[in-house]
Amino acid sequence: MFIDEVKVYARAGKGGAGAVHFRREKYVPEGGPDGGDGGKGGSVILIADTGKRTLLDFQYKKDLIAKQGGNGGKNRKDGGSGDDLVFKVPIGTQVINPETKEILVDLDYHEKSFSLATGGQGGKGNYFFKSATNRVPEYAQPGKPGTEGEFILSLKLLADVGLLGLPNAGKSTFLSSVTTAKPKIASYPFTTLDPNLGVVKQKNFSFVIADIPGLIPGAHKGKGLGINFLKHLERNSILLHLIDPYALDETGELKDPLKSFNEINNELNEFSEKLSSKTQIICFTKADLNVDTENNTVKEAMSVLKKEGFQVFEISSVSRKNIDTLLDYIGKLLT
């Protein structure tokens, strides 16, 4: 199960209390104070890790509570520190204040860490307060409470290239053709229910591709599945827009490829202007099939898109027509 957003409560451990104790030994009639300090409370810490792909762990554990520090003891013995509660999260996890929506941190590289809650300091024992004017202090400090709060953990996948298009545009087939990823492939809408990542190794370079579930008109308002995954595309340097030239409209006729193109880009623009301004490469899929030579709609659409400044390819993930040319071009853009 792919989980990319959860709300959690984190509470760090309270610091241990300092001890009030006086030395009591045979032949030492006036033993002085020897109460030790309390230990520091445990913190709640997140660490980005390349081995993690989802926030699923937090779906079942939303209260993150660290242990408190140990109390001080006699003979100037300090209390032990509470164990930190450490959780590994996927690279690309953001920590957000649920009230202000402020992004507190972006865990965008391996082993980057952040403390959701910081353990409280331990209190000082009465030995600490011994002085020339106060030889027998009979007091010590209590431990300080740790910090606590609610947080939203939101994952945005890190990938160089994001695949987008209407359902059944051929995104999963393309991903399985150029990487070792094994997404589910079938000829019905919304085959891809979760994002898939794959690594392309082409000649002397490599890059990561993310396959995002297909978008439909109204996705930015919550229609279909796309609203949950549009945010992942914001991380991508390049958007690879796949268009199925054999897609049918609601009347059963061949759909104008430009209409498919505009539907997707309208959703990107409504969701984020930043997203709509990203570099797009347009790919007309299924080039291995026999296109009706009397239908010039595809050629016209390609001509229009090229005039608008887009790089356009005709590809086939099955026969690998123009796949290497496309990957070489992507590699040049990324290097």
Tab-separated table of C-alpha atoms in Angstrom, residues 3-330:
chain	number	residue	atom	x	y	z
A	3	ILE	CA	0.764	6.046	1.729
A	4	ASP	CA	2.071	9.528	0.999
A	5	GLU	CA	0.491	11.656	3.738
A	6	VAL	CA	-0.213	11.047	7.428
A	7	LYS	CA	-0.867	13.130	10.523
A	8	VAL	CA	1.098	12.150	13.619
A	9	TYR	CA	1.448	13.250	17.238
A	10	ALA	CA	4.966	13.359	18.653
A	11	ARG	CA	5.926	13.767	22.302
A	12	ALA	CA	9.484	13.726	23.556
A	13	GLY	CA	10.452	12.281	26.931
A	14	LYS	CA	10.554	14.374	30.093
A	15	GLY	CA	13.930	14.891	31.691
A	16	GLY	CA	14.663	12.883	34.837
A	17	ALA	CA	14.532	14.581	38.241
A	18	GLY	CA	17.676	15.464	40.140
A	19	ALA	CA	18.191	13.626	43.448
A	20	VAL	CA	18.342	15.014	46.958
A	21	HIS	CA	20.686	12.764	48.906
A	22	PHE	CA	23.414	13.070	51.483
A	23	ARG	CA	26.441	10.915	51.818
A	24	ARG	CA	26.069	8.397	54.627
A	25	GLU	CA	29.175	6.377	55.369
A	26	LYS	CA	30.659	4.871	58.478
A	27	TYR	CA	33.319	7.078	60.028
A	28	VAL	CA	32.076	10.066	57.918
A	29	PRO	CA	29.864	11.927	60.408
A	30	GLU	CA	29.202	14.960	58.199
A	31	GLY	CA	28.707	13.513	54.727
A	32	GLY	CA	27.846	16.153	52.175
A	33	PRO	CA	25.255	16.215	49.380
A	34	ASP	CA	25.737	13.630	46.666
A	35	GLY	CA	22.477	13.667	44.706
A	36	GLY	CA	23.067	13.115	40.995
A	37	ASP	CA	21.492	14.835	37.981
A	38	GLY	CA	18.519	13.518	36.025
A	39	GLY	CA	19.003	12.201	32.501
A	40	LYS	CA	17.780	13.903	29.328
A	41	GLY	CA	14.468	12.729	27.838
A	42	GLY	CA	14.415	10.907	24.531
A	43	SER	CA	13.667	12.805	21.313
A	44	VAL	CA	11.484	11.804	18.334
A	45	ILE	CA	13.653	11.911	15.214
A	46	LEU	CA	12.997	11.363	11.502
A	47	ILE	CA	15.796	10.270	9.159
A	48	ALA	CA	15.501	10.155	5.361
A	49	ASP	CA	16.468	6.768	3.959
A	50	THR	CA	16.791	5.519	0.383
A	51	GLY	CA	15.343	2.154	1.412
A	52	LYS	CA	11.932	3.629	2.230
A	53	ARG	CA	9.244	4.227	-0.398
A	54	THR	CA	6.081	4.970	1.602
A	55	LEU	CA	4.807	6.380	4.908
A	56	LEU	CA	2.844	3.196	5.565
A	57	ASP	CA	4.506	2.610	8.972
A	58	PHE	CA	2.795	5.708	10.345
A	59	GLN	CA	-0.615	4.551	9.188
A	60	TYR	CA	-0.657	2.152	12.139
A	61	LYS	CA	1.489	4.100	14.617
A	62	LYS	CA	0.437	7.741	14.805
A	63	ASP	CA	1.395	8.457	18.430
A	64	LEU	CA	5.172	8.752	18.610
A	65	ILE	CA	6.147	8.944	22.284
A	66	ALA	CA	9.760	8.767	23.446
A	67	LYS	CA	10.911	7.589	26.863
A	68	GLN	CA	11.726	9.934	29.713
A	69	GLY	CA	15.156	10.317	31.266
A	70	GLY	CA	16.148	8.430	34.418
A	71	ASN	CA	16.170	10.122	37.808
A	72	GLY	CA	19.424	10.999	39.528
A	73	GLY	CA	20.702	8.745	42.319
A	74	LYS	CA	22.963	8.793	45.312
A	75	ASN	CA	26.776	8.874	45.184
A	76	ARG	CA	26.496	11.526	42.417
A	77	LYS	CA	25.047	8.996	40.020
A	78	ASP	CA	23.345	10.650	37.075
A	79	GLY	CA	20.196	9.215	35.543
A	80	GLY	CA	20.416	7.639	32.104
A	81	SER	CA	19.131	9.447	29.032
A	82	GLY	CA	15.850	8.268	27.557
A	83	ASP	CA	16.214	6.387	24.285
A	84	ASP	CA	15.524	8.458	21.192
A	85	LEU	CA	12.642	7.257	19.042
A	86	VAL	CA	14.044	7.152	15.495
A	87	PHE	CA	11.962	6.573	12.368
A	88	LYS	CA	13.216	6.171	8.815
A	89	VAL	CA	11.154	7.920	6.150
A	90	PRO	CA	11.406	8.110	2.341
A	91	ILE	CA	13.607	10.772	0.795
A	92	GLY	CA	11.291	13.622	-0.191
A	93	THR	CA	9.246	13.592	3.030
A	94	GLN	CA	8.163	17.042	4.185
A	95	VAL	CA	7.167	17.903	7.753
A	96	ILE	CA	4.299	20.401	7.811
A	97	ASN	CA	2.649	22.390	10.596
A	98	PRO	CA	-1.033	21.331	10.331
A	99	GLU	CA	-2.318	24.740	11.468
A	100	THR	CA	-0.138	27.167	9.506
A	101	LYS	CA	0.699	24.752	6.644
A	102	GLU	CA	4.325	25.881	6.981
A	103	ILE	CA	6.896	23.396	5.701
A	104	LEU	CA	9.189	22.874	8.684
A	105	VAL	CA	11.729	20.733	6.838
A	106	ASP	CA	12.185	18.933	3.541
A	107	LEU	CA	14.063	15.662	4.045
A	108	ASP	CA	15.406	15.685	0.520
A	109	TYR	CA	18.595	13.643	0.776
A	110	HIS	CA	19.774	10.396	2.360
A	111	GLU	CA	20.326	10.528	6.145
A	112	LYS	CA	19.066	14.086	6.515
A	113	SER	CA	17.354	14.221	9.923
A	114	PHE	CA	14.862	16.322	11.848
A	115	SER	CA	13.623	16.242	15.448
A	116	LEU	CA	9.858	16.291	15.620
A	117	ALA	CA	10.093	16.623	19.393
A	118	THR	CA	13.134	17.335	21.577
A	119	GLY	CA	13.699	15.605	24.896
A	120	GLY	CA	13.574	17.669	28.088
A	121	GLN	CA	16.740	18.423	30.074
A	122	GLY	CA	17.282	16.507	33.275
A	123	GLY	CA	17.153	18.362	36.576
A	124	LYS	CA	20.264	19.059	38.650
A	125	GLY	CA	20.806	17.047	41.829
A	126	ASN	CA	21.597	18.686	45.170
A	127	TYR	CA	25.334	18.052	44.732
A	128	PHE	CA	25.280	20.662	41.954
A	129	PHE	CA	24.016	23.314	44.363
A	130	LYS	CA	26.701	22.771	46.999
A	131	SER	CA	28.672	25.957	47.634
A	132	ALA	CA	30.757	27.665	50.296
A	133	THR	CA	27.651	29.387	51.620
A	134	ASN	CA	25.310	26.422	51.224
A	135	ARG	CA	27.047	23.210	52.235
A	136	VAL	CA	23.907	21.113	52.688
A	137	PRO	CA	21.400	22.044	49.934
A	138	GLU	CA	18.190	20.138	50.468
A	139	TYR	CA	16.680	20.698	47.091
A	140	ALA	CA	17.099	19.566	43.504
A	141	GLN	CA	15.545	20.422	40.153
A	142	PRO	CA	12.720	18.471	38.540
A	143	GLY	CA	13.239	17.394	34.940
A	144	LYS	CA	11.923	19.637	32.177
A	145	PRO	CA	9.158	18.347	29.908
A	146	GLY	CA	9.989	17.502	26.321
A	147	THR	CA	8.360	19.272	23.405
A	148	GLU	CA	5.277	17.860	21.700
A	149	GLY	CA	2.949	18.578	18.845
A	150	GLU	CA	1.011	17.375	15.821
A	151	PHE	CA	2.623	17.226	12.410
A	152	ILE	CA	1.701	16.293	8.853
A	153	LEU	CA	4.199	14.079	7.052
A	154	SER	CA	3.795	14.529	3.313
A	155	LEU	CA	5.812	12.605	0.736
A	156	LYS	CA	6.738	14.027	-2.658
A	157	LEU	CA	8.592	11.459	-4.705
A	158	LEU	CA	12.013	12.431	-5.971
A	159	ALA	CA	12.421	11.581	-9.641
A	160	ASP	CA	14.149	13.188	-12.614
A	161	VAL	CA	11.304	12.496	-15.023
A	162	GLY	CA	7.580	12.275	-14.353
A	163	LEU	CA	5.207	10.428	-16.681
A	164	LEU	CA	1.826	12.004	-17.206
A	165	GLY	CA	-1.141	11.507	-19.442
A	166	LEU	CA	-4.745	10.379	-19.504
A	167	PRO	CA	-5.601	6.855	-18.286
A	168	ASN	CA	-4.400	4.169	-20.722
A	169	ALA	CA	-1.938	6.523	-22.420
A	170	GLY	CA	0.750	3.837	-22.127
A	171	LYS	CA	2.702	5.151	-19.135
A	172	SER	CA	3.049	1.835	-17.294
A	173	THR	CA	3.989	0.017	-20.494
A	174	PHE	CA	6.653	2.636	-21.168
A	175	LEU	CA	8.023	2.369	-17.618
A	176	SER	CA	8.244	-1.432	-17.813
A	177	SER	CA	9.999	-1.149	-21.194
A	178	VAL	CA	12.769	1.249	-20.172
A	179	THR	CA	13.328	0.185	-16.541
A	180	THR	CA	13.197	-2.951	-14.408
A	181	ALA	CA	10.028	-1.723	-12.680
A	182	LYS	CA	7.037	-4.056	-13.016
A	183	PRO	CA	3.876	-1.940	-12.844
A	184	LYS	CA	0.455	-3.493	-13.427
A	185	ILE	CA	-0.587	-3.181	-17.073
A	186	ALA	CA	-4.101	-3.655	-18.467
A	187	SER	CA	-6.426	-2.058	-21.007
A	188	TYR	CA	-8.808	-0.334	-18.601
A	189	PRO	CA	-8.668	3.028	-16.813
A	190	PHE	CA	-6.761	3.498	-13.564
A	191	THR	CA	-4.647	0.369	-13.807
A	192	THR	CA	-1.992	2.321	-11.930
A	193	LEU	CA	-3.352	3.083	-8.475
A	194	ASP	CA	-0.025	4.020	-6.885
A	195	PRO	CA	3.049	5.830	-8.210
A	196	ASN	CA	5.813	3.587	-9.499
A	197	LEU	CA	9.503	4.428	-9.659
A	198	GLY	CA	12.049	2.992	-12.066
A	199	VAL	CA	15.687	3.654	-12.919
A	200	VAL	CA	16.664	4.088	-16.566
A	201	LYS	CA	20.221	3.049	-17.445
A	202	GLN	CA	21.092	4.375	-20.880
A	203	LYS	CA	24.661	4.227	-22.180
A	204	ASN	CA	26.793	6.238	-19.738
A	205	PHE	CA	24.020	7.875	-17.727
A	206	SER	CA	20.997	6.967	-15.620
A	207	PHE	CA	17.935	8.719	-14.246
A	208	VAL	CA	14.791	7.992	-12.224
A	209	ILE	CA	11.292	7.970	-13.734
A	210	ALA	CA	8.030	8.196	-11.775
A	211	ASP	CA	4.815	6.796	-13.246
A	212	ILE	CA	1.877	8.792	-11.847
A	213	PRO	CA	-1.729	7.474	-12.015
A	214	GLY	CA	-3.620	8.811	-15.011
A	215	LEU	CA	-5.295	12.197	-14.778
A	216	ILE	CA	-8.780	13.097	-15.906
A	217	PRO	CA	-10.497	16.470	-16.329
A	218	GLY	CA	-11.285	17.813	-12.854
A	219	ALA	CA	-8.397	15.968	-11.180
A	220	HIS	CA	-7.272	19.143	-9.376
A	221	LYS	CA	-10.740	19.240	-7.744
A	222	GLY	CA	-10.559	15.641	-6.581
A	223	LYS	CA	-11.972	13.714	-9.523
A	224	GLY	CA	-10.415	10.364	-10.362
A	225	LEU	CA	-7.137	9.421	-8.687
A	226	GLY	CA	-4.837	12.179	-9.882
A	227	ILE	CA	-5.478	14.703	-7.099
A	228	ASN	CA	-3.559	12.510	-4.659
A	229	PHE	CA	-0.497	12.382	-6.880
A	230	LEU	CA	-0.213	15.676	-8.758
A	231	LYS	CA	2.087	16.960	-6.012
A	232	HIS	CA	4.674	14.286	-6.881
A	233	LEU	CA	5.203	15.851	-10.305
A	234	GLU	CA	6.419	19.071	-8.664
A	235	ARG	CA	9.688	17.304	-7.836
A	236	ASN	CA	10.413	16.267	-11.415
A	237	SER	CA	12.817	18.161	-13.644
A	238	ILE	CA	11.114	16.964	-16.836
A	239	LEU	CA	7.548	15.885	-17.580
A	240	LEU	CA	7.165	13.183	-20.220
A	241	HIS	CA	3.662	13.625	-21.587
A	242	LEU	CA	2.341	10.462	-23.263
A	243	ILE	CA	-0.597	10.728	-25.656
A	244	ASP	CA	-2.482	7.754	-27.094
A	245	PRO	CA	-3.353	8.545	-30.731
A	246	TYR	CA	-5.921	5.706	-30.641
A	247	ALA	CA	-7.855	7.074	-27.659
A	248	LEU	CA	-11.599	7.360	-28.258
A	249	ASP	CA	-13.853	10.194	-27.171
A	250	GLU	CA	-17.263	9.829	-25.534
A	251	THR	CA	-18.884	9.268	-28.950
A	252	GLY	CA	-16.551	6.412	-29.847
A	253	GLU	CA	-14.629	8.455	-32.402
A	254	LEU	CA	-10.876	8.973	-32.403
A	255	LYS	CA	-10.050	11.713	-29.908
A	256	ASP	CA	-8.173	14.784	-31.093
A	257	PRO	CA	-4.661	14.428	-29.587
A	258	LEU	CA	-4.540	18.187	-28.981
A	259	LYS	CA	-7.652	17.879	-26.823
A	260	SER	CA	-5.924	15.174	-24.757
A	261	PHE	CA	-2.858	17.393	-24.459
A	262	ASN	CA	-4.880	20.424	-23.371
A	263	GLU	CA	-6.954	18.476	-20.849
A	264	ILE	CA	-3.803	17.407	-18.992
A	265	ASN	CA	-2.177	20.815	-19.131
A	266	ASN	CA	-5.312	22.506	-17.845
A	267	GLU	CA	-5.138	20.258	-14.792
A	268	LEU	CA	-1.458	21.046	-14.262
A	269	ASN	CA	-2.134	24.779	-14.485
A	270	GLU	CA	-5.084	24.645	-12.093
A	271	PHE	CA	-3.037	22.681	-9.577
A	272	SER	CA	0.162	24.732	-9.751
A	273	GLU	CA	1.558	27.356	-12.118
A	274	LYS	CA	5.022	26.060	-11.260
A	275	LEU	CA	3.987	22.601	-12.410
A	276	SER	CA	2.527	23.829	-15.690
A	277	SER	CA	5.752	25.687	-16.538
A	278	LYS	CA	8.013	22.632	-16.315
A	279	THR	CA	9.769	21.272	-19.395
A	280	GLN	CA	7.526	18.832	-21.255
A	281	ILE	CA	8.461	16.276	-23.872
A	282	ILE	CA	5.503	15.012	-25.895
A	283	CYS	CA	5.347	11.346	-26.936
A	284	PHE	CA	2.711	9.841	-29.196
A	285	THR	CA	2.579	6.183	-28.170
A	286	LYS	CA	1.738	2.943	-29.973
A	287	ALA	CA	3.712	3.877	-33.098
A	288	ASP	CA	4.012	0.149	-33.911
A	289	LEU	CA	0.333	0.022	-34.901
A	290	ASN	CA	-0.948	0.847	-38.370
A	291	VAL	CA	-2.316	4.368	-38.250
A	292	ASP	CA	-5.031	5.219	-40.784
A	293	THR	CA	-3.091	7.034	-43.501
A	294	GLU	CA	-6.188	9.080	-44.436
A	295	ASN	CA	-6.391	10.465	-40.900
A	296	ASN	CA	-3.982	13.364	-40.604
A	297	THR	CA	-5.082	14.370	-37.095
A	298	VAL	CA	-1.935	13.013	-35.449
A	299	LYS	CA	0.404	14.656	-37.972
A	300	GLU	CA	-1.439	17.935	-37.581
A	301	ALA	CA	-1.271	17.714	-33.791
A	302	MET	CA	2.459	16.995	-33.891
A	303	SER	CA	2.999	19.956	-36.204
A	304	VAL	CA	1.080	22.298	-33.897
A	305	LEU	CA	2.987	21.144	-30.804
A	306	LYS	CA	6.334	21.515	-32.543
A	307	LYS	CA	5.434	25.058	-33.577
A	308	GLU	CA	4.615	25.770	-29.921
A	309	GLY	CA	8.186	24.790	-29.015
A	310	PHE	CA	7.689	21.243	-27.747
A	311	GLN	CA	9.994	18.355	-28.563
A	312	VAL	CA	7.743	15.644	-30.032
A	313	PHE	CA	8.433	11.919	-30.511
A	314	GLU	CA	6.486	9.010	-31.951
A	315	ILE	CA	7.358	5.948	-29.885
A	316	SER	CA	6.445	2.337	-29.339
A	317	SER	CA	7.193	0.732	-25.994
A	318	VAL	CA	6.511	-2.691	-27.497
A	319	SER	CA	8.793	-2.498	-30.558
A	320	ARG	CA	11.035	0.152	-28.898
A	321	LYS	CA	10.677	2.421	-31.909
A	322	ASN	CA	12.502	5.718	-31.175
A	323	ILE	CA	12.909	4.727	-27.499
A	324	ASP	CA	16.703	5.023	-27.519
A	325	THR	CA	16.500	8.359	-29.347
A	326	LEU	CA	14.080	9.625	-26.696
A	327	LEU	CA	16.212	8.415	-23.779
A	328	ASP	CA	19.335	9.962	-25.310
A	329	TYR	CA	17.511	13.274	-25.568
A	330	ILE	CA	16.358	13.117	-21.941
